[in-house]
Short mmCIF file of C-alpha atoms in Angstrom, two decimals:
data_model
loop_
_atom_site.label_atom_id
_atom_site.label_comp_id
_atom_site.label_asym_id
_atom_site.label_seq_id
_atom_site.Cartn_x
_atom_site.Cartn_y
_atom_site.Cartn_z
CA ASP Z 3 2.85 11.39 -13.72
CA THR Z 4 2.37 9.41 -10.96
CA GLU Z 5 4.24 11.66 -8.25
CA VAL Z 6 3.48 11.51 -4.46
CA THR Z 7 7.05 13.21 -2.22
CA GLN Z 8 7.25 11.75 1.73
CA THR Z 9 9.74 13.72 3.59
CA PRO Z 10 10.97 13.63 5.57
CA LYS Z 11 12.61 10.19 4.33
CA HIS Z 12 13.81 9.40 8.17
CA LEU Z 13 13.15 10.41 11.39
CA VAL Z 14 14.55 9.76 14.64
CA MET Z 15 12.48 11.70 17.13
CA GLY Z 16 12.17 11.43 21.72
CA MET Z 17 9.47 10.16 23.35
CA THR Z 18 8.92 13.87 24.33
CA ASN Z 19 9.46 15.22 21.50
CA LYS Z 20 6.73 17.50 18.69
CA LYS Z 21 7.64 16.50 14.04
CA SER Z 22 5.10 16.56 11.55
CA LEU Z 23 5.59 14.24 8.53
CA LYS Z 24 4.74 16.19 5.05
CA CYS Z 25 2.57 15.05 1.43
CA GLU Z 26 2.59 16.13 -1.14
CA GLN Z 27 1.17 15.68 -4.88
CA HIS Z 28 0.38 17.49 -7.63
CA MET Z 29 -1.12 15.05 -9.37
CA GLY Z 30 -5.53 16.81 -9.01
CA HIS Z 31 -5.86 14.16 -6.94
CA ARG Z 32 -8.60 13.99 -4.14
CA ALA Z 33 -8.88 11.69 -1.64
CA MET Z 34 -5.58 11.00 0.19
CA TYR Z 35 -4.42 9.15 2.95
CA TRP Z 36 -1.97 7.69 5.88
CA TYR Z 37 -0.88 4.55 6.65
CA LYS Z 38 2.10 2.62 8.94
CA GLN Z 39 3.72 0.14 7.53
CA LYS Z 40 5.91 -2.94 10.08
CA ALA Z 41 7.84 -4.72 8.69
CA LYS Z 42 6.83 -7.98 7.34
CA LYS Z 43 3.31 -7.11 7.41
CA PRO Z 44 1.96 -5.46 4.80
CA PRO Z 45 0.45 -1.19 4.96
CA GLU Z 46 -2.39 -0.03 7.86
CA LEU Z 47 -4.55 2.47 7.32
CA MET Z 48 -4.61 5.30 9.98
CA PHE Z 49 -6.29 7.60 8.10
CA VAL Z 50 -8.77 9.29 4.91
CA TYR Z 51 -9.06 12.41 3.55
CA SER Z 52 -11.47 12.98 1.13
CA TYR Z 53 -11.91 16.70 -0.81
CA GLU Z 54 -9.95 17.94 2.88
CA LYS Z 55 -11.56 16.74 5.05
CA LEU Z 56 -10.90 14.01 7.03
CA SER Z 57 -13.64 11.55 6.60
CA ILE Z 58 -11.67 7.07 7.81
CA ASN Z 59 -9.11 7.94 11.49
CA GLU Z 60 -9.34 4.07 12.06
CA SER Z 61 -9.31 4.10 15.98
CA VAL Z 62 -5.44 5.91 15.59
CA PRO Z 63 -3.98 6.88 19.61
CA SER Z 64 -4.72 11.16 19.51
CA ARG Z 65 -0.64 11.34 19.86
CA PHE Z 66 -1.06 10.58 15.68
CA SER Z 67 -2.85 13.79 14.48
CA PRO Z 68 -3.65 14.06 10.92
CA GLU Z 69 -4.32 17.80 8.73
CA CYS Z 70 -4.94 18.55 5.24
CA PRO Z 71 -4.23 22.29 4.25
CA ASN Z 72 -4.99 21.60 0.51
CA SER Z 73 -5.92 19.83 -2.14
CA SER Z 74 -2.27 18.63 -2.38
CA LEU Z 75 -0.46 18.26 1.37
CA LEU Z 76 -0.80 15.87 3.65
CA ASN Z 77 1.21 16.28 7.20
CA LEU Z 78 0.62 14.52 9.75
CA HIS Z 79 1.31 15.58 13.33
CA LEU Z 80 2.96 12.78 15.99
CA HIS Z 81 3.51 14.32 19.60
CA ALA Z 82 4.36 11.57 22.25
CA LEU Z 83 4.86 9.01 20.69
CA GLN Z 84 5.73 4.98 22.34
CA PRO Z 85 9.23 3.20 21.04
CA GLU Z 86 6.16 1.44 19.52
CA ASP Z 87 5.17 4.10 17.01
CA SER Z 88 8.97 3.38 14.90
CA ALA Z 89 7.69 2.45 11.50
CA LEU Z 90 7.22 2.18 8.15
CA TYR Z 91 5.23 5.93 7.57
CA LEU Z 92 3.38 6.16 4.15
CA CYS Z 93 1.55 8.79 2.47
CA ALA Z 94 -0.93 8.35 -0.79
CA SER Z 95 -3.57 9.06 -2.82
CA SER Z 96 -5.73 8.56 -4.99
CA LEU Z 97 -8.57 10.30 -8.21
CA LEU Z 98 -10.80 9.78 -5.42
CA GLY Z 99 -11.91 6.32 -4.24
CA ASP Z 100 -9.81 3.84 -7.48
CA THR Z 101 -6.74 3.14 -8.10
CA GLN Z 102 -3.77 4.72 -4.83
CA TYR Z 103 -0.20 5.58 -5.43
CA PHE Z 104 2.49 5.26 -2.74
CA GLY Z 105 4.66 7.83 -1.76
CA PRO Z 106 8.72 6.49 -0.46
CA GLY Z 107 7.42 6.64 3.06
CA THR Z 108 8.49 8.23 6.44
CA ARG Z 109 11.29 5.64 7.70
CA LEU Z 110 10.58 7.08 11.36
CA THR Z 111 12.18 5.51 14.69
CA VAL Z 112 11.50 6.51 18.78
CA LEU Z 113 13.57 6.77 20.73
CA ARG H 3 -9.91 -16.51 7.54
CA LYS H 4 -8.78 -13.90 6.55
CA GLU H 5 -10.44 -11.21 4.32
CA VAL H 6 -7.81 -11.85 1.25
CA GLU H 7 -5.26 -14.43 1.22
CA GLN H 8 -1.75 -15.47 -0.41
CA ASP H 9 0.21 -18.31 -0.82
CA PRO H 10 3.31 -17.03 2.12
CA GLY H 11 6.17 -18.20 0.48
CA PRO H 12 8.42 -17.14 -0.05
CA PHE H 13 8.58 -18.98 -3.09
CA ASN H 14 12.24 -19.48 -4.52
CA VAL H 15 12.72 -19.84 -8.27
CA PRO H 16 16.05 -19.76 -11.09
CA GLU H 17 15.64 -17.27 -13.43
CA GLY H 18 13.82 -16.87 -16.77
CA ALA H 19 11.00 -19.92 -15.10
CA THR H 20 7.62 -18.44 -15.23
CA VAL H 21 6.34 -17.33 -11.74
CA ALA H 22 2.06 -18.14 -10.53
CA PHE H 23 0.36 -15.95 -6.93
CA ASN H 24 -2.69 -16.92 -6.58
CA CYS H 25 -5.41 -15.23 -4.47
CA THR H 26 -8.55 -15.77 -2.88
CA TYR H 27 -10.51 -13.16 -1.16
CA SER H 28 -13.43 -13.64 0.98
CA ASN H 29 -15.85 -9.89 0.14
CA SER H 30 -18.18 -10.89 -2.77
CA ALA H 31 -19.18 -7.25 -2.82
CA SER H 32 -14.99 -6.05 -3.32
CA GLN H 33 -15.16 -4.74 -7.25
CA SER H 34 -11.64 -4.00 -8.27
CA PHE H 35 -8.32 -4.74 -7.21
CA PHE H 36 -4.72 -5.22 -7.30
CA TRP H 37 -1.87 -6.46 -7.84
CA TYR H 38 0.91 -4.60 -6.08
CA ARG H 39 5.30 -5.24 -5.92
CA GLN H 40 7.06 -4.11 -2.76
CA ASP H 41 11.62 -3.97 -2.94
CA CYS H 42 12.73 -3.75 0.51
CA ARG H 43 12.22 -0.78 2.89
CA LYS H 44 10.76 0.46 0.14
CA GLU H 45 6.94 1.25 -0.59
CA PRO H 46 4.35 -0.66 -2.06
CA LYS H 47 3.95 0.31 -6.55
CA LEU H 48 1.04 -0.86 -8.23
CA LEU H 49 1.80 -3.36 -10.53
CA MET H 50 -1.75 -3.10 -12.51
CA SER H 51 -4.68 -3.53 -11.40
CA VAL H 52 -6.78 -6.17 -12.40
CA TYR H 53 -9.83 -7.09 -14.41
CA SER H 54 -12.65 -9.81 -14.63
CA SER H 55 -11.54 -10.20 -19.08
CA GLY H 56 -8.26 -10.83 -17.11
CA ASN H 57 -5.39 -8.11 -18.92
CA GLU H 58 -1.14 -8.75 -19.18
CA ASP H 59 1.32 -6.13 -19.61
CA GLY H 60 4.60 -7.98 -21.11
CA ARG H 61 5.90 -10.55 -19.21
CA PHE H 62 2.96 -9.65 -16.50
CA THR H 63 -0.55 -11.91 -16.10
CA ALA H 64 -3.66 -10.95 -14.62
CA GLN H 65 -6.56 -12.27 -13.92
CA LEU H 66 -9.96 -12.74 -12.02
CA ASN H 67 -12.90 -15.17 -11.32
CA ARG H 68 -15.19 -13.36 -9.72
CA ALA H 69 -17.18 -16.79 -9.26
CA SER H 70 -14.78 -18.65 -7.60
CA GLN H 71 -13.39 -14.78 -5.66
CA TYR H 72 -10.34 -15.33 -6.65
CA ILE H 73 -7.29 -13.72 -8.68
CA SER H 74 -3.56 -14.70 -10.76
CA LEU H 75 -1.29 -13.18 -11.72
CA LEU H 76 1.20 -14.22 -13.18
CA ILE H 77 5.05 -13.99 -15.07
CA ARG H 78 6.91 -14.93 -17.32
CA ASP H 79 10.40 -14.99 -18.59
CA SER H 80 11.29 -13.69 -15.18
CA LYS H 81 14.41 -11.51 -13.90
CA LEU H 82 16.50 -10.75 -11.78
CA SER H 83 14.73 -8.00 -10.93
CA ASP H 84 11.51 -9.55 -9.72
CA SER H 85 12.49 -10.49 -6.39
CA ALA H 86 10.23 -8.04 -4.08
CA THR H 87 7.49 -9.02 -2.22
CA TYR H 88 3.89 -9.25 -4.09
CA LEU H 89 0.64 -7.40 -2.35
CA CYS H 90 -2.25 -8.20 -4.03
CA VAL H 91 -4.98 -5.85 -3.41
CA VAL H 92 -9.12 -5.54 -2.68
CA HIS H 93 -11.01 -2.26 -2.23
CA ARG H 94 -13.27 -3.19 0.29
CA GLY H 95 -17.40 -3.67 -1.46
CA ASP H 96 -18.75 -1.39 1.17
CA SER H 97 -16.02 1.76 0.77
CA ASN H 98 -14.51 2.79 -1.78
CA TYR H 99 -11.66 3.85 0.71
CA GLN H 100 -10.49 1.23 2.41
CA LEU H 101 -8.18 -1.57 1.32
CA ILE H 102 -7.90 -5.09 2.12
CA TRP H 103 -4.23 -6.22 1.54
CA GLY H 104 -2.90 -10.01 1.58
CA ALA H 105 0.14 -10.62 3.46
CA GLY H 106 2.45 -10.88 0.98
CA THR H 107 4.41 -13.77 -1.46
CA LYS H 108 8.46 -13.21 -1.67
CA LEU H 109 9.65 -13.83 -4.72
CA ILE H 110 13.90 -14.34 -4.81
CA ILE H 111 15.02 -14.89 -8.67
CA LYS H 112 17.29 -16.57 -7.96
CA PRO H 113 21.08 -16.78 -10.57
#
């Protein structure tokens, strides 16, 4: 079973709102990832957690705040976003640094 | 030069045709290679990992030429359901977690 789940599927938020995206996997994977994908572009890496520790932050603005409460869960806290942050946000996981499996994504619209 | 380059597409081919995708990568230290497919407004899904010896999965065959830093994907007897964007993905040589994505090639299978 290579299932990564994400909630919500869709999210519309204003620029002053605070919201969170959630990601879960029960495959025993020890690396989890957040990506952002704009239309007709490949995914862009935002953050990597390895063994529940943040190991890579690709210079993402502080209005995006990741959190890894345990080895199965990954959150992305959103605050004071801009309309250009509207995108598909994808979570992925891998056993370690190998094949990555993606969740269905959260389609975010910032008004 | 882009780190991973793919045919720009789109490819419009009739059902039943054979389709070939090409990809080149620039980092000779890269060790892992993948083809993902992505349907419109969906997440990327792993199609195949690519091994030096070449690998086949039903109608799909992937080849890797390390000397030429070239990866290929062949789809035989194409189906309407093969319509998607095909992404060539390479692990960065100096990072277990970071993937380098090609821009993707859109495939449209016509009845």
